[in-house]
Coordinates of C-alpha atoms and ligand atoms in Angstrom, one line a residue:
X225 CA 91.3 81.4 92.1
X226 CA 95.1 79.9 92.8
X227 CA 97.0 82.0 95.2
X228 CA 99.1 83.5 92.4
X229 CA 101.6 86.0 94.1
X230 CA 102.8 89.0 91.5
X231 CA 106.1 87.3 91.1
X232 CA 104.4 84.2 89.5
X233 CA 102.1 86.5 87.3
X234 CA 104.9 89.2 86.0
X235 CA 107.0 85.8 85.1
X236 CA 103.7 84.1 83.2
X237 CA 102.8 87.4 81.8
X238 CA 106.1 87.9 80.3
X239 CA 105.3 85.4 77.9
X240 CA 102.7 87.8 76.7
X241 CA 105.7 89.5 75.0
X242 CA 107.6 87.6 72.7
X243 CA 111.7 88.0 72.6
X244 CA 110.8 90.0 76.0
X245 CA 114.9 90.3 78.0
X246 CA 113.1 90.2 81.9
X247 CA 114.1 94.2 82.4
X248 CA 110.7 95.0 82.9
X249 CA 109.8 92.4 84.9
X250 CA 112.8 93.2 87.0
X251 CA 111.4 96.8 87.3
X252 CA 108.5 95.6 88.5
X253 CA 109.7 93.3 91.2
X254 CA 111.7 96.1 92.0
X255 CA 108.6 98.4 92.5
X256 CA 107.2 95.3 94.9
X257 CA 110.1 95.4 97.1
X258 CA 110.3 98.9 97.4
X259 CA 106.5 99.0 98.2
X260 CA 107.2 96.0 101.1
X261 CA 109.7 98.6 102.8
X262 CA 107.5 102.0 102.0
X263 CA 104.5 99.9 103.2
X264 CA 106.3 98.7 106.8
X265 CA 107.2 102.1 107.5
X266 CA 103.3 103.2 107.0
X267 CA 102.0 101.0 108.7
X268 CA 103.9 101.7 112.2
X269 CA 104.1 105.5 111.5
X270 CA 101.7 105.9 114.5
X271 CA 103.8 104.3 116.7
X272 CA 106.8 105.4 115.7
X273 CA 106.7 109.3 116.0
X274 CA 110.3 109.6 115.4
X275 CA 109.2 108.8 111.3
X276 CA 105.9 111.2 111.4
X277 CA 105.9 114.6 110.5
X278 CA 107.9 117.2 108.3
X279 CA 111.2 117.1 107.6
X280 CA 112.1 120.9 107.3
X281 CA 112.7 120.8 104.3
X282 CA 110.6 121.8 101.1
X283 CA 110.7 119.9 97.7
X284 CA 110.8 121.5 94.2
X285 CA 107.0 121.7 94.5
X286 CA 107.6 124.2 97.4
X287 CA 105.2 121.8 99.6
X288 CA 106.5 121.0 103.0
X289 CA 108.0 117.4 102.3
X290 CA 107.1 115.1 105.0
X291 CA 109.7 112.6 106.7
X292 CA 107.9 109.3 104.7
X293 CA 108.0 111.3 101.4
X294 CA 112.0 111.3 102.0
X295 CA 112.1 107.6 103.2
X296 CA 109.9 106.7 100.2
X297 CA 111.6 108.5 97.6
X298 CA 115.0 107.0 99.2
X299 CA 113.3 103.7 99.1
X300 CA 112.0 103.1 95.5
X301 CA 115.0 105.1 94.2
X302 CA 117.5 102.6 95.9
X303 CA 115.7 99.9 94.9
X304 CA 115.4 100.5 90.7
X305 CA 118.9 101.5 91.3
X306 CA 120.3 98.2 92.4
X307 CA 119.1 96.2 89.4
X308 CA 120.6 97.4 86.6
X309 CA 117.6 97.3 84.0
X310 CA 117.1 101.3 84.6
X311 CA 118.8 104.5 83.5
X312 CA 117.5 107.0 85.6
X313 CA 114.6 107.8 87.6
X314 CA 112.3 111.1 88.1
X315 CA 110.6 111.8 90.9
X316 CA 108.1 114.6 92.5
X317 CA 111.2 114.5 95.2
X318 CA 113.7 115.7 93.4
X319 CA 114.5 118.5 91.3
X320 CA 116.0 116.8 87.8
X321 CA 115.9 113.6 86.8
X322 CA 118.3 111.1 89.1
X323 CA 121.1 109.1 86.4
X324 CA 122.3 105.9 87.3
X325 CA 125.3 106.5 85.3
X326 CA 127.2 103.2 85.6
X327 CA 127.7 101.1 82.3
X328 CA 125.1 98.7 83.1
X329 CA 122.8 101.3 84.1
X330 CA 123.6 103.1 81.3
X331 CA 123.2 100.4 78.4
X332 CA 119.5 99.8 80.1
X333 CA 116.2 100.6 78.1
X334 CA 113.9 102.0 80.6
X335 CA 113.5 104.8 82.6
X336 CA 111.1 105.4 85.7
X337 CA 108.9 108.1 86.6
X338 CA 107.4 108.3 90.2
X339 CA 105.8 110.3 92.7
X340 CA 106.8 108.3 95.7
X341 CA 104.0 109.0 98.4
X342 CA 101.1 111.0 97.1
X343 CA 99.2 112.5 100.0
X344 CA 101.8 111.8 102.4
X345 CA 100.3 114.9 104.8
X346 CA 97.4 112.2 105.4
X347 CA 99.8 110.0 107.3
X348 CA 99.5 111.8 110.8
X349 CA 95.7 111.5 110.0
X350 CA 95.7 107.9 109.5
X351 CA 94.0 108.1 106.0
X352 CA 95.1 105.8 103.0
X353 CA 98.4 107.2 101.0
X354 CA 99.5 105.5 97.7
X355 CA 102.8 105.8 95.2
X356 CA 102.6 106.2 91.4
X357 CA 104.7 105.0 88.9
X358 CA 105.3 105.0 85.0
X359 CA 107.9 103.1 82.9
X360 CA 108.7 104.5 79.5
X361 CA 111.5 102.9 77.1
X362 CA 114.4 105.2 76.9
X363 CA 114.3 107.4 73.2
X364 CA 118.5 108.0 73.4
X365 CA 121.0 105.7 72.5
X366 CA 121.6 102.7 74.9
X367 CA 124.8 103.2 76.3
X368 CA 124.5 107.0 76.3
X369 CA 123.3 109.1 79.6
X370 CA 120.1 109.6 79.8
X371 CA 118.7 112.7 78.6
X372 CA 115.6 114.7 80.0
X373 CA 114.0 114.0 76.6
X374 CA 113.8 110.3 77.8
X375 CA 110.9 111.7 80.7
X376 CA 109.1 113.9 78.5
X377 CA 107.4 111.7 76.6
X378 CA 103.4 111.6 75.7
X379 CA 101.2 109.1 78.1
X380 CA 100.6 107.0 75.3
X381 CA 104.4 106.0 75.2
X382 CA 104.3 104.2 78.5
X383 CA 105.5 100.8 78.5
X384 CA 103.8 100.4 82.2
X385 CA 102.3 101.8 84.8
X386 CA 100.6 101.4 88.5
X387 CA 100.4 102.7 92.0
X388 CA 100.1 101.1 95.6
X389 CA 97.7 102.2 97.6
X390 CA 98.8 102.3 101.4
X391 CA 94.6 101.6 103.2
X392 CA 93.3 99.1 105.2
X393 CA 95.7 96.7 103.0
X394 CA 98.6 97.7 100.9
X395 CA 97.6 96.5 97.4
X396 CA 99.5 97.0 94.4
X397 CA 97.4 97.7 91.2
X398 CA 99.2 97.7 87.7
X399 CA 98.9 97.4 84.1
X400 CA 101.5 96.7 81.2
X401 CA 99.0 97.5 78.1
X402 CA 97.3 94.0 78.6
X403 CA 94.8 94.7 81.1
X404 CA 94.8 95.8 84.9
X405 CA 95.6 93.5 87.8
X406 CA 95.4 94.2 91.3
X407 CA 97.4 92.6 93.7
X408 CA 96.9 92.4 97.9
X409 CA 99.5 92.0 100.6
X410 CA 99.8 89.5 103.0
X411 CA 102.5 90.8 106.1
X412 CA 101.9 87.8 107.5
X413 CA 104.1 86.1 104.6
X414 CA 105.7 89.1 103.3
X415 CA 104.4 88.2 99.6
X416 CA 101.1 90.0 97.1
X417 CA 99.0 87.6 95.7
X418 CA 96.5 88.2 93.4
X419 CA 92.7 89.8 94.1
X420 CA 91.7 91.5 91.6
X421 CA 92.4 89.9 88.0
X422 CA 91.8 91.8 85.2
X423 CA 90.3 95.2 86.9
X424 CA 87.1 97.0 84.6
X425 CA 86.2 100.0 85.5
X426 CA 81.8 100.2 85.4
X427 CA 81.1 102.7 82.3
X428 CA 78.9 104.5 84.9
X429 CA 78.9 106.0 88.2
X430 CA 77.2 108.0 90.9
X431 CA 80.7 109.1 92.7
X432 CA 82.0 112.8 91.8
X433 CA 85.4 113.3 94.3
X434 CA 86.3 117.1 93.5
X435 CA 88.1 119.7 96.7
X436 CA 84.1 121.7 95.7
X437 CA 85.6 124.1 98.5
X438 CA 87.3 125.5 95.3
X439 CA 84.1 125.5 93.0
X440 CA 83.7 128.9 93.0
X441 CA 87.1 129.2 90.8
X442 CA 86.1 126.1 88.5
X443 CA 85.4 127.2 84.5
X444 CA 82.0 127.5 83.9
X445 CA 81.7 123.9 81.9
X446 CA 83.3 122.2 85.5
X447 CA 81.1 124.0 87.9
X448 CA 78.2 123.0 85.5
X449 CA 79.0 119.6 85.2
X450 CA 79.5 119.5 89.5
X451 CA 76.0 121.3 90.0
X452 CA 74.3 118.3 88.0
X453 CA 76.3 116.1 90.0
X454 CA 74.9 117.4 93.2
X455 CA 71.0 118.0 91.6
X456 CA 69.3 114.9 92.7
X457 CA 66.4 116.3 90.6
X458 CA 63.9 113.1 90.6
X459 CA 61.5 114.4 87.3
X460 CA 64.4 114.1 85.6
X461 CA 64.8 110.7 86.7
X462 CA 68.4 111.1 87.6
X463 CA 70.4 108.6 90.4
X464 CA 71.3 110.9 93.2
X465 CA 75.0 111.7 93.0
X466 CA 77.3 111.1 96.2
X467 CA 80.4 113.1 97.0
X468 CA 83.2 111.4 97.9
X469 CA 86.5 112.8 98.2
X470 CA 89.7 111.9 100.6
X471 CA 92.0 114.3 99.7
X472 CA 94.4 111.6 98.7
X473 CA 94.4 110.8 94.7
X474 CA 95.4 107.2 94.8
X475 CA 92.6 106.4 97.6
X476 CA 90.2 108.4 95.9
X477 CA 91.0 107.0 92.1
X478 CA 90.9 103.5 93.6
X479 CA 87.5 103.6 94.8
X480 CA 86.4 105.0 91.9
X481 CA 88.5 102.2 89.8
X482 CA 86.2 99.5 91.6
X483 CA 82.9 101.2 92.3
X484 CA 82.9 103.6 89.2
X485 CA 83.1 107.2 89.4
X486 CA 85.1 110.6 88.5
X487 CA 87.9 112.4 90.4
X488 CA 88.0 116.2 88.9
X489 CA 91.1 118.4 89.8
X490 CA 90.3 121.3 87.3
X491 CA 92.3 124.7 87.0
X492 CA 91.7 127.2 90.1
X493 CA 93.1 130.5 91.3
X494 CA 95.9 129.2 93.0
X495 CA 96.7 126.5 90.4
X496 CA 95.5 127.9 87.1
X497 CA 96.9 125.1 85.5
X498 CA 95.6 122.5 88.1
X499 CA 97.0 120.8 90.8
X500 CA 98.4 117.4 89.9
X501 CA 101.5 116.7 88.0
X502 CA 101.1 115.4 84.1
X503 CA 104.5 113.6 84.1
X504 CA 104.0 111.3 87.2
X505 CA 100.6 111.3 88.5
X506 CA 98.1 112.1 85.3
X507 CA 99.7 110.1 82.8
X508 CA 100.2 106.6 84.7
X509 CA 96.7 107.0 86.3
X510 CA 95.3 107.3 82.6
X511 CA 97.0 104.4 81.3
X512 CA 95.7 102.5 84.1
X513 CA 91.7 103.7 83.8
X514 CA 91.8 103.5 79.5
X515 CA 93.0 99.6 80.5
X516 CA 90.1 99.7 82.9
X517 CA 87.6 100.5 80.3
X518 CA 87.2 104.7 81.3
X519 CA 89.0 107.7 80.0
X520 CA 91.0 110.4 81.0
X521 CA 91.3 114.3 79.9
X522 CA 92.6 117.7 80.7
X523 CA 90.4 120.2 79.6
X524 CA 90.6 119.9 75.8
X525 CA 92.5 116.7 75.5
X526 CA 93.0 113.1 75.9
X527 CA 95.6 112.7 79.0
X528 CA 97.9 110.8 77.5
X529 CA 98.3 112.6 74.2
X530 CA 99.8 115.5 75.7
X531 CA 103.5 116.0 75.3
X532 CA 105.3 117.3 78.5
X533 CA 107.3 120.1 78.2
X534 CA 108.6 120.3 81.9
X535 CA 109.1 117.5 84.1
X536 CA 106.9 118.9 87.3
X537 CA 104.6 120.1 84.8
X538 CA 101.0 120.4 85.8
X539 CA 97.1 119.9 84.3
X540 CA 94.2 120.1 84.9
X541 CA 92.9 116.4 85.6
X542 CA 89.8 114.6 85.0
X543 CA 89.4 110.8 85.2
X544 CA 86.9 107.8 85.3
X545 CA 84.0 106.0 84.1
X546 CA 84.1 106.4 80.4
X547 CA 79.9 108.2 80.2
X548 CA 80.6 110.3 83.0
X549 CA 84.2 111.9 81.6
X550 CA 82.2 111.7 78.2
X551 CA 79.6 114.1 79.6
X552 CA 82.1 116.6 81.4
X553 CA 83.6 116.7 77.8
X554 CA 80.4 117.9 76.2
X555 CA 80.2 120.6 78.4
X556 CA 83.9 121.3 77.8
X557 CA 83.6 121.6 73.9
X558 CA 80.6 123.2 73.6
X559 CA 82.1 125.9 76.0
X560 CA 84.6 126.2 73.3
X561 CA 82.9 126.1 70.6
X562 CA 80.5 129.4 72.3
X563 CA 83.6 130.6 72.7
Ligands
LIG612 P1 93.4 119.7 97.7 C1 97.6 115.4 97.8 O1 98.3 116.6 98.1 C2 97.2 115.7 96.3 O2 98.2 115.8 95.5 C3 96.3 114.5 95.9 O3 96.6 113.3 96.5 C4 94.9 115.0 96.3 O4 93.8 114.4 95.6 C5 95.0 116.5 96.2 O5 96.3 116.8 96.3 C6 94.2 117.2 97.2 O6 94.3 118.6 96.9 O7 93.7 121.0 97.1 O8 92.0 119.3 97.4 O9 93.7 119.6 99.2

């Protein structure tokens, strides 16, 4: 395979849309710079103690926001800020939406949603932390300011969507509706090139990555589906099942991309309407894994048909290889159906 760095492949794959202006591809180059200067900072954290830990503060989530979550969100914010093809970003760092309200900013199409550094409390731990993004085209007026209508829109209105994971190497791994590419960095040159064209995601798996700490709070049909995971009862001629779970959703969903697999985050007594956020974490990762070839659901629905109605909104979150999603959702419907 040529050495084809991102930049070469956003620029040939704008082709793939005809009377296409460049805005997106500008976002997207945007994202890769932002993930250079996120990714630096990672990687040195553990020598440089000054960047490690909390920050005393809390975000909107009420979770202790660690110093790289502020250096992240400052970084990828600053960064689709300075081109000019965005209105306004959202982020699990902030409150509201952020507007960029100057005329150029304001006469762009798209806006941004991201959750800057997922996991970040695995930083002091040394374990593998990621960003997550989503592009949408704006629904109000060029010209106008954007509106908080412009981030609540359905999954299945994304124009793109991707993460990086921050492991062993920083890769970046996105799609725009064509397919899902996966790209790794070289420090030594400063530049992602290519590794992984046109990403499938196996229609089977033997990898279940669920917190099962919390199974005793799991709906019947979820605990069901995560006892036959762990039976490795051979007269029924089943592969044994292997747990596998990092507690860091981009590491976890990225193993499970490649190897096949399911990540379950269901509803539980402390977050009875799951854990993860629909708006900036469920919604891109679905794009991503439908591109893939597997599926994503909450517990009676396809991920990215659901409409957000707040912007930090959460759901319960199921995602991977297309049979084994398909079986949890068996157990989900005929639950309802007893019901
Ligand atoms: P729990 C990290 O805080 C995160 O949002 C995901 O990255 C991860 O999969 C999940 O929460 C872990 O949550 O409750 O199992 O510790």
């Amino acid at each position: 395979m040529k050495n084809v760095t991102v930049g070469e492949f956003i620029a040939e794959s704008q082709n793939n849309f005809p009377g296409s202006t460049g805005e997106l591809s500008k976002i997207l180059s945007s994202i890769k710079l932002a993930s250079k200067i996120v990714s630096h900072q990672i990687n040195k954290a553990g020598l440089a103690k000054e960047i490690l830990g909390s920050s005393g503060r809390e975000n909107v989530q009420g979770e202790d926001q660690q110093k790289l979550d502020v250096f992240a969100n400052d970084s990828f914010i600053n960064a689709l800020s300075a081109r000019g093809v965005i209105c306004g970003v959202a982020s699990e760092e902030n409150d509201s939406f952020v507007e960029f309200n100057s005329t150029v900013n304001n006469d762009a199409k798209y806006v941004v949603l991201i959750d800057p550094l997922d996991g970040s409390s695995n930083i002091d731990v040394n374990v593998s932390v990621g960003s997550i993004f989503s592009v949408y085209k704006r629904i109000t007026d060029k010209g106008s300011n954007v509106d908080i209508k412009d981030f609540l829109q359905p999954g299945n209105r994304q124009v793109a969507s991707g993460y990086i994971i921050y492991g062993s190497s920083t890769m970046l791994v996105y799609t725009t509706g064509k397919g899902v590419n996966g790209f790794t960095f070289d420090p030594s040159i400063g530049v992602f090139f290519l590794s992984h064209p046109d990403m499938k995601t196996p229609n089977d798996g033997t990898i279940y990555s669920v917190n099962e700490g919390n199974l005793n709070y799991f709906k019947k049909p979820v605990a069901d589906y995560i006892k036959y995971c762990q039976s490795s009862n051979k007269d029924q001629m089943k592969t044994a099942y292997s747990s596998r779970y990092i507690g860091s959703l981009v590491a976890d969903f990225h193993r499970n991309l490649i190897k096949g697999g399911i990540y379950l985050y269901p509803s539980t007594g402390t977050n009875p309407n799951g854990k993860l956020r629909l708006t900036y974490e469920c919604a891109p990762l679905a794009f991503l894994i439908e591109q893939a070839g597997g599926r994503a659901i909450s517990e009676n629905q396809r991920i990215m048909d659901i409409v957000p109605t707040e912007l930090h909104q959460r759901v319960p979150f199921f995602v991977g290889s297309k049979n084994m999603i398909d079986h949890l959702e068996e157990n989900l419907e005929s639950e309802s159906r007893s019901i």
